[in-house]
XYZ file of N, CA, C and O in Angstrom:
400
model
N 1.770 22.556 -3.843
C 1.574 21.638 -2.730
C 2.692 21.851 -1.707
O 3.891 21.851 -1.987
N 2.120 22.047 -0.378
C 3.358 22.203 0.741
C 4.067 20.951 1.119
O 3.376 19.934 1.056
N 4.899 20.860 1.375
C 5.920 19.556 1.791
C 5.439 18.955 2.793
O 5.814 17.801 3.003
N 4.696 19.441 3.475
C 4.291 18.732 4.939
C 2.681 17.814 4.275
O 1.990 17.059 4.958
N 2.460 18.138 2.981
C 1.450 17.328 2.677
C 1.918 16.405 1.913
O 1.370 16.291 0.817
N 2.695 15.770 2.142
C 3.434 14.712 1.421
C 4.461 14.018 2.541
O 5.302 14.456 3.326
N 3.821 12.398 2.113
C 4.061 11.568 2.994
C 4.791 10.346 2.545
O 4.249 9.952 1.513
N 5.849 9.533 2.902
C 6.823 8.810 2.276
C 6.744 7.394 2.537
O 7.438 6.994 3.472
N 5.900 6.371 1.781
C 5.045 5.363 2.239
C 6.282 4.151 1.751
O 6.549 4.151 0.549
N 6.824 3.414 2.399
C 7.204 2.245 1.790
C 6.366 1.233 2.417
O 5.928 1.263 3.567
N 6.107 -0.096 1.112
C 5.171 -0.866 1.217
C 6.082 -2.606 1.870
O 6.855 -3.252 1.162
N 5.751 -2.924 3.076
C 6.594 -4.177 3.559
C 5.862 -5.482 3.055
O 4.788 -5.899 3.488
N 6.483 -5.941 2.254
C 5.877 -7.321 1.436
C 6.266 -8.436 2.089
O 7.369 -8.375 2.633
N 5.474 -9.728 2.206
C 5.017 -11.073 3.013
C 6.305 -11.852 3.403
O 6.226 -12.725 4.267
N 7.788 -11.499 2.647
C 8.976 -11.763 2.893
C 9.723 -10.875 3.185
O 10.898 -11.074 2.878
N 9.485 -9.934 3.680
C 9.804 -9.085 4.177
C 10.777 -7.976 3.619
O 11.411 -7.185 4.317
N 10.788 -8.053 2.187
C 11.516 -7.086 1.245
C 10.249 -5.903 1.098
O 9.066 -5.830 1.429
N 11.107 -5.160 0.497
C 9.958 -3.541 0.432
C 9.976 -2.993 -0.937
O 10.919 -2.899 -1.723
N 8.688 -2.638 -1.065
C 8.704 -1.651 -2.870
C 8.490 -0.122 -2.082
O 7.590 0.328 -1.373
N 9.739 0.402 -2.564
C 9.185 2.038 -2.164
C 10.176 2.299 -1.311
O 11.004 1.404 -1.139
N 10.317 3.470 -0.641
C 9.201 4.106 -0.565
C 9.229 5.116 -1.567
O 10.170 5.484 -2.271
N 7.671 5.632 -1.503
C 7.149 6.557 -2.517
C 6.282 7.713 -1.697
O 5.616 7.616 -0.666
N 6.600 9.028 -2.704
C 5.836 10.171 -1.691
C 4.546 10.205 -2.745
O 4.479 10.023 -3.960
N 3.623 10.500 -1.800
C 2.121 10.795 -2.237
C 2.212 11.528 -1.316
O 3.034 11.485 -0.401
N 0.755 12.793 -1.616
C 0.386 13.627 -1.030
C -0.689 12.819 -0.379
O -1.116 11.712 -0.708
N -1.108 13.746 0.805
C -1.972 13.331 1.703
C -3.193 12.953 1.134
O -3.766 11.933 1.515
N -3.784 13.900 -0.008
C -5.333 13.483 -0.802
C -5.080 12.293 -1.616
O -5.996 11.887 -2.332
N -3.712 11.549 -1.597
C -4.211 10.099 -2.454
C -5.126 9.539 -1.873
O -5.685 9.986 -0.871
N -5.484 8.097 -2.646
C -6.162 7.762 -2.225
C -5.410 6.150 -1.665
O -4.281 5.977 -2.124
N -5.903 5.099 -0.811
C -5.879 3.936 -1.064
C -5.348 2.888 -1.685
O -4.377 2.134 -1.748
N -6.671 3.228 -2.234
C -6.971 2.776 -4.245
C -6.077 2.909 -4.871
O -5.606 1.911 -5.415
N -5.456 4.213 -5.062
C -3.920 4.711 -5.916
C -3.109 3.855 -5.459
O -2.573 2.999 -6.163
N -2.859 4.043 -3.752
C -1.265 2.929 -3.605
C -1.233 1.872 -4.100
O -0.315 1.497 -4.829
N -2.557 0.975 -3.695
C -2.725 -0.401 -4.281
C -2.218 -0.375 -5.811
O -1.272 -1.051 -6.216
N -3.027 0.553 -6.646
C -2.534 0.572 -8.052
C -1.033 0.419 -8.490
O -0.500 -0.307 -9.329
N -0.351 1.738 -7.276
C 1.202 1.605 -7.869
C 1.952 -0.009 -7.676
O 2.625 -0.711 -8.430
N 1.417 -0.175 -6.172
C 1.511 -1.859 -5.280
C 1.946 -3.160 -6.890
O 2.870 -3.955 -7.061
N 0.719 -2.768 -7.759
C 0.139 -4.007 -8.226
C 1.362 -3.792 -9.413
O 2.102 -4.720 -9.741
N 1.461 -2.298 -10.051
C 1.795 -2.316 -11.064
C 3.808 -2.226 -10.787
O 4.674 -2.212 -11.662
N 3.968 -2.184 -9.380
C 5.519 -1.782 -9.450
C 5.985 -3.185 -8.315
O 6.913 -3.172 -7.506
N 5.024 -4.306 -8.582
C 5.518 -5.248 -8.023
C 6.899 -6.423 -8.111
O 6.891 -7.154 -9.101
N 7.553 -6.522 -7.538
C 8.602 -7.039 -7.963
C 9.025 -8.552 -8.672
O 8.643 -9.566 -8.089
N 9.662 -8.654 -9.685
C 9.906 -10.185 -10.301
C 10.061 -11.010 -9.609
O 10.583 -10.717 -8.533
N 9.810 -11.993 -9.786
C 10.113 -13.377 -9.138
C 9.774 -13.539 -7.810
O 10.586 -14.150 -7.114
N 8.882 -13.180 -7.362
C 7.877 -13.368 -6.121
C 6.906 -14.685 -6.450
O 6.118 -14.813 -7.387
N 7.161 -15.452 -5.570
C 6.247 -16.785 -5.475
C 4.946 -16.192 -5.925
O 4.442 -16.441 -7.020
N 4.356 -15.285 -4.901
C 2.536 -14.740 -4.472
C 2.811 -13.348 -5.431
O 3.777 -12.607 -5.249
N 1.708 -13.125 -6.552
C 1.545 -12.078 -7.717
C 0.570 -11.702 -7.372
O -0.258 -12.595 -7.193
N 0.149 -10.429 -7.121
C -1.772 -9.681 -7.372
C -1.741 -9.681 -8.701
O -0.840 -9.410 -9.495
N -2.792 -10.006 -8.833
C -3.148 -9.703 -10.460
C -4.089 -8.322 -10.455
O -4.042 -7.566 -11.425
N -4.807 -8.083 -9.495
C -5.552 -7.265 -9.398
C -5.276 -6.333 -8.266
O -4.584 -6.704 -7.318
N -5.822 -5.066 -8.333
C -6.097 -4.227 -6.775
C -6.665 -4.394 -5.854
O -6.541 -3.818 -4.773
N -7.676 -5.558 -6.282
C -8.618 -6.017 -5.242
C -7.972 -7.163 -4.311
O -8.114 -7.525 -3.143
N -7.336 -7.477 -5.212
C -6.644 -8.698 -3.851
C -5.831 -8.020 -3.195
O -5.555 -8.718 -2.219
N -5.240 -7.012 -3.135
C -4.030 -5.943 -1.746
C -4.474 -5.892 -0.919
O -5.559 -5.329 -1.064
N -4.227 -6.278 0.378
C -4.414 -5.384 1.555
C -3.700 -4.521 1.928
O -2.546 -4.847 1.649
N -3.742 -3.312 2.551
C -3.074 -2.641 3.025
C -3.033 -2.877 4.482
O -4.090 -3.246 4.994
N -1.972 -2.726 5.260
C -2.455 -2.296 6.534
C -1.192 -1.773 7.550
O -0.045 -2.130 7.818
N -1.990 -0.871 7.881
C -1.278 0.421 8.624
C -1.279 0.543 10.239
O -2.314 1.115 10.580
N -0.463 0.195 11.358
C -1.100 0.477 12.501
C -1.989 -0.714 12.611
O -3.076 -0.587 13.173
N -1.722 -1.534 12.260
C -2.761 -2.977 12.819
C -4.143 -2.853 11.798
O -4.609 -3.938 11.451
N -4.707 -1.847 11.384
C -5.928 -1.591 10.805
C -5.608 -2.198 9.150
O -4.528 -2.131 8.563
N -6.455 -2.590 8.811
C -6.493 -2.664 7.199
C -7.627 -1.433 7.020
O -8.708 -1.053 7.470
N -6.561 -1.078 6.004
C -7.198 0.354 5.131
C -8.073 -0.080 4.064
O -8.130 -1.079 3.347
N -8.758 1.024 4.192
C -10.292 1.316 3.339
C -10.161 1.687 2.155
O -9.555 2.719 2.445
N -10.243 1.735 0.539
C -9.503 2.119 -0.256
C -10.525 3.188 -0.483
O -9.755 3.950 -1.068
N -11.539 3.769 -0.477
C -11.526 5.274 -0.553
C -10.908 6.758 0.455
O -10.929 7.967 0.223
N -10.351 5.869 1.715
C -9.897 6.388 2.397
C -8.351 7.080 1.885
O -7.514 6.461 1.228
N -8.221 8.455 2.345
C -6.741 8.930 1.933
C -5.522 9.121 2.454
O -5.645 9.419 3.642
N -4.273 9.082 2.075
C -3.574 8.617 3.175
C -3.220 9.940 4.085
O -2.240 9.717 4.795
N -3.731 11.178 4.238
C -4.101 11.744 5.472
C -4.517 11.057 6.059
O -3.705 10.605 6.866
N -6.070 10.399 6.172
C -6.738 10.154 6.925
C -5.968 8.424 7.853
O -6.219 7.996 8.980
N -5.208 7.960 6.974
C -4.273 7.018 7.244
C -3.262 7.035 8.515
O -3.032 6.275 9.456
N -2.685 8.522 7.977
C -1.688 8.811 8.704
C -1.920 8.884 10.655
O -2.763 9.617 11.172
N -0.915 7.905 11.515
C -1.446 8.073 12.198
C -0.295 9.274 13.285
O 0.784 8.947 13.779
N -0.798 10.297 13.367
C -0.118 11.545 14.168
C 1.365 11.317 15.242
O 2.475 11.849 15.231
N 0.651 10.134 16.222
C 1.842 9.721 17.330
C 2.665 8.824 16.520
O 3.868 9.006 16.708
N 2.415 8.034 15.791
C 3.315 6.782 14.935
C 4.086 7.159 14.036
O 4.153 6.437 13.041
N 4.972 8.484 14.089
C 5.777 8.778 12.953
C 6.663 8.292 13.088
O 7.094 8.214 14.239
N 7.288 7.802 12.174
C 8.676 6.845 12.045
C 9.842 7.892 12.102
O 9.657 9.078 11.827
N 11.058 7.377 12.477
C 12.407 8.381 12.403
C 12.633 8.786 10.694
O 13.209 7.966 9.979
N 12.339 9.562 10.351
C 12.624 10.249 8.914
C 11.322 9.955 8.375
O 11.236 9.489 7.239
N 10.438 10.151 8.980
C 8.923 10.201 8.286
C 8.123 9.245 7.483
O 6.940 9.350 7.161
N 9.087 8.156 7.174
C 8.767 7.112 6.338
C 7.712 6.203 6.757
O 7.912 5.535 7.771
N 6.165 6.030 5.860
C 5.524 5.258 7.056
C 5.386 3.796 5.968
O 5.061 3.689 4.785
N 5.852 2.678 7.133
C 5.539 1.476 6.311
C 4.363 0.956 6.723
O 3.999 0.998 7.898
N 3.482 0.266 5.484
C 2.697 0.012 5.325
C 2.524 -2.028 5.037
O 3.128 -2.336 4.009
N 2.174 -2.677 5.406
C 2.264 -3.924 5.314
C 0.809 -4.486 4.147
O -0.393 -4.222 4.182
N 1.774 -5.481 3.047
C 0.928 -5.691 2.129
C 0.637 -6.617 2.423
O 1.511 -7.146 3.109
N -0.694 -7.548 2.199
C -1.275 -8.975 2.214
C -1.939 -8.847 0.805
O -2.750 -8.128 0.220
N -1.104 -10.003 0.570
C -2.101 -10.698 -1.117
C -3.105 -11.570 -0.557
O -2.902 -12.287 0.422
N -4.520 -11.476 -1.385
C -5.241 -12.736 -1.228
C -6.028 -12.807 -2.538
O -6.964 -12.132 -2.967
N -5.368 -13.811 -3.016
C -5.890 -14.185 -4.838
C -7.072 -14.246 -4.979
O -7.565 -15.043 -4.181
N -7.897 -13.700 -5.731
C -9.353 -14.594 -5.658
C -9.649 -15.676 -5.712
O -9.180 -16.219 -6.712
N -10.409 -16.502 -4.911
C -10.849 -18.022 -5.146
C -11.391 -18.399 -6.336
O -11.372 -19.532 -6.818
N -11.979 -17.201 -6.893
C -13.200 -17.459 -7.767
C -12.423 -18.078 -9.172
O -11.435 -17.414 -9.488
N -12.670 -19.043 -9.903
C -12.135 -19.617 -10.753
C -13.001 -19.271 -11.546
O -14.174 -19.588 -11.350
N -12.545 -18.401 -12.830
C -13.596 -18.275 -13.973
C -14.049 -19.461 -14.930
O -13.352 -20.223 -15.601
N -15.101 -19.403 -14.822
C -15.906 -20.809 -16.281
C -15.722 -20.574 -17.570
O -16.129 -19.656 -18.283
N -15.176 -21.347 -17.757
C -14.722 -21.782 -19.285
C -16.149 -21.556 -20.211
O -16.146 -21.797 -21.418
């Protein structure tokens, strides 16, 4: 894999502390960040995902698509000074209360 396909994502969380950053290559997916998101989330945070489905991502004002990859993410003019692109997380828990 060439170096220029690898991209250095730190994730900006709702208080404004950060997990990451982390390099993925351009063919991740989404889906993957959310995964690392959920599973490398930090202790003692009021708001927890329990799931991948509650992450938002969002990049450039857009919330990302999770089959989308973060090539297709990446946006060309918006490179940050040292390549690092932050990404802004939104939790939203599910409402759905499971029945007993």
């Amino acid at each position: 894999m060439r170096e220029e396909d690898l991209v250095d994502i730190k994730f900006r969380l709702y208080d404004g502390s950060d997990i990451g950053p982390f390099r993925y290559s351009a063919t991740s997916t989404v889906d993957m960040l959310k995964q690392r998101i959920v599973s490398d989330w930090p202790k003692g945070k009021t708001i927890v995902p329990k799931a991948v489905n509650e992450v938002k991502l969002i990049s450039s004002g857009k919330i990302l698509e999770n089959d989308k990859t973060v090539g297709q993410c990446k946006v060309p003019f918006g490179e940050v000074a040292g390549g690092i692109i932050i990404m802004h997380v939104v939790v939203q828990p599910s409402l759905a209360k499971t029945k007993t």
